[in-house]
Amino acid sequence: MSKAKPPLADLVIESDPELVRLGRRIRSLQALAERHMAEAETLSKDPDRLLETFDRFMQLNEEILGAIGQAHELQLQYRRRRQRLEAERARRLAAARAAFLAAGSPPAGTRH
């Protein structure tokens, strides 16, 4: 089964350098948070050493919360940027459509 191809406009928007940069940074922060959560889970499985690992556990907690918060902010920026690009694309399309309609129909002898 083949995947449906997204419209060309979506590819243009998705390849916007700023969106690409934001997407990579978001994925990087999410991966960092997941690694820290895995380490914290490992630390929590050894209750006998809980007092020894408490400081590291709390440090991981702060780093996880920080990474999640940063990723959330970047997701908001990503969403706003994508919406601006889509709105601009819609404006350009509407302007082109209006210009085409204002130009009138093509001469009767041509086929398009």
XYZ file of C-alpha atoms in Angstrom:
112
model
C 0.000 0.000 0.000
C 1.458 3.357 -0.966
C 1.391 6.421 1.180
C -0.592 9.386 -0.073
C 1.683 12.242 -0.982
C 1.079 15.523 0.850
C 0.287 18.532 -1.327
C 3.305 20.418 -2.637
C 2.403 23.458 -0.531
C 2.645 21.343 2.629
C 6.120 20.214 1.583
C 7.173 23.815 1.020
C 5.893 24.828 4.445
C 7.411 21.764 6.122
C 10.792 22.519 4.552
C 10.869 26.069 5.908
C 14.323 26.406 7.533
C 12.927 27.864 10.761
C 10.330 25.084 11.090
C 13.002 22.475 10.425
C 15.270 24.015 13.091
C 12.437 24.199 15.631
C 11.375 20.616 14.892
C 14.903 19.297 15.391
C 15.310 21.207 18.647
C 11.949 19.948 19.939
C 12.883 16.333 19.147
C 16.274 16.840 20.787
C 14.704 18.152 23.996
C 12.155 15.350 24.047
C 14.918 12.762 23.640
C 16.912 14.403 26.440
C 13.883 14.315 28.752
C 13.311 10.646 27.915
C 16.943 9.760 28.687
C 16.754 11.588 32.003
C 13.457 9.876 32.849
C 15.018 6.485 32.131
C 17.940 7.323 34.418
C 15.591 8.536 37.151
C 13.565 5.342 36.832
C 16.744 3.304 37.221
C 17.681 5.266 40.349
C 14.223 4.781 41.832
C 14.451 0.992 41.482
C 17.145 0.776 44.140
C 15.396 1.843 47.370
C 18.375 0.819 49.500
C 20.456 3.603 47.952
C 17.693 6.199 47.926
C 19.506 8.554 50.299
C 22.689 8.321 48.218
C 20.920 8.974 44.933
C 18.465 11.627 46.138
C 20.528 14.604 44.918
C 20.991 13.107 41.455
C 17.311 12.214 41.320
C 16.308 15.803 42.144
C 18.793 17.154 39.586
C 17.276 14.880 36.950
C 13.829 16.069 37.971
C 14.810 19.706 37.381
C 16.442 18.868 34.040
C 13.382 16.922 32.898
C 11.021 19.739 33.812
C 13.306 22.269 32.110
C 13.529 20.233 28.907
C 9.771 19.691 28.795
C 9.140 23.403 29.388
C 11.562 24.421 26.643
C 10.065 21.882 24.230
C 6.597 23.248 24.963
C 7.705 26.818 24.225
C 9.323 25.689 20.971
C 6.147 23.816 20.010
C 4.189 27.038 20.472
C 6.709 28.888 18.292
C 6.505 26.089 15.696
C 2.706 26.266 15.642
C 2.667 30.067 15.326
C 5.278 29.992 12.519
C 3.390 27.286 10.639
C 0.115 29.207 10.967
C 1.791 32.371 9.638
C 3.227 30.468 6.677
C -0.130 28.852 5.913
C -1.920 32.206 6.159
C 0.632 33.818 3.840
C 0.229 30.959 1.373
C -3.569 31.382 1.480
C -3.207 35.148 0.886
C -0.897 34.584 -2.094
C -3.255 31.981 -3.527
C -6.252 34.291 -3.129
C -4.349 37.160 -4.767
C -3.315 34.932 -7.681
C -6.888 33.665 -8.084
C -8.226 37.225 -8.029
C -5.650 38.328 -10.608
C -6.545 35.374 -12.822
C -10.253 36.131 -12.605
C -9.654 39.848 -13.185
C -7.712 39.022 -16.334
C -10.820 37.401 -17.808
C -11.199 34.156 -19.661
C -8.592 33.017 -22.198
C -9.254 33.596 -25.901
C -11.762 31.189 -27.413
C -9.248 29.516 -29.741
C -6.921 28.234 -27.022
C -7.250 25.084 -24.974
C -5.793 24.691 -21.513
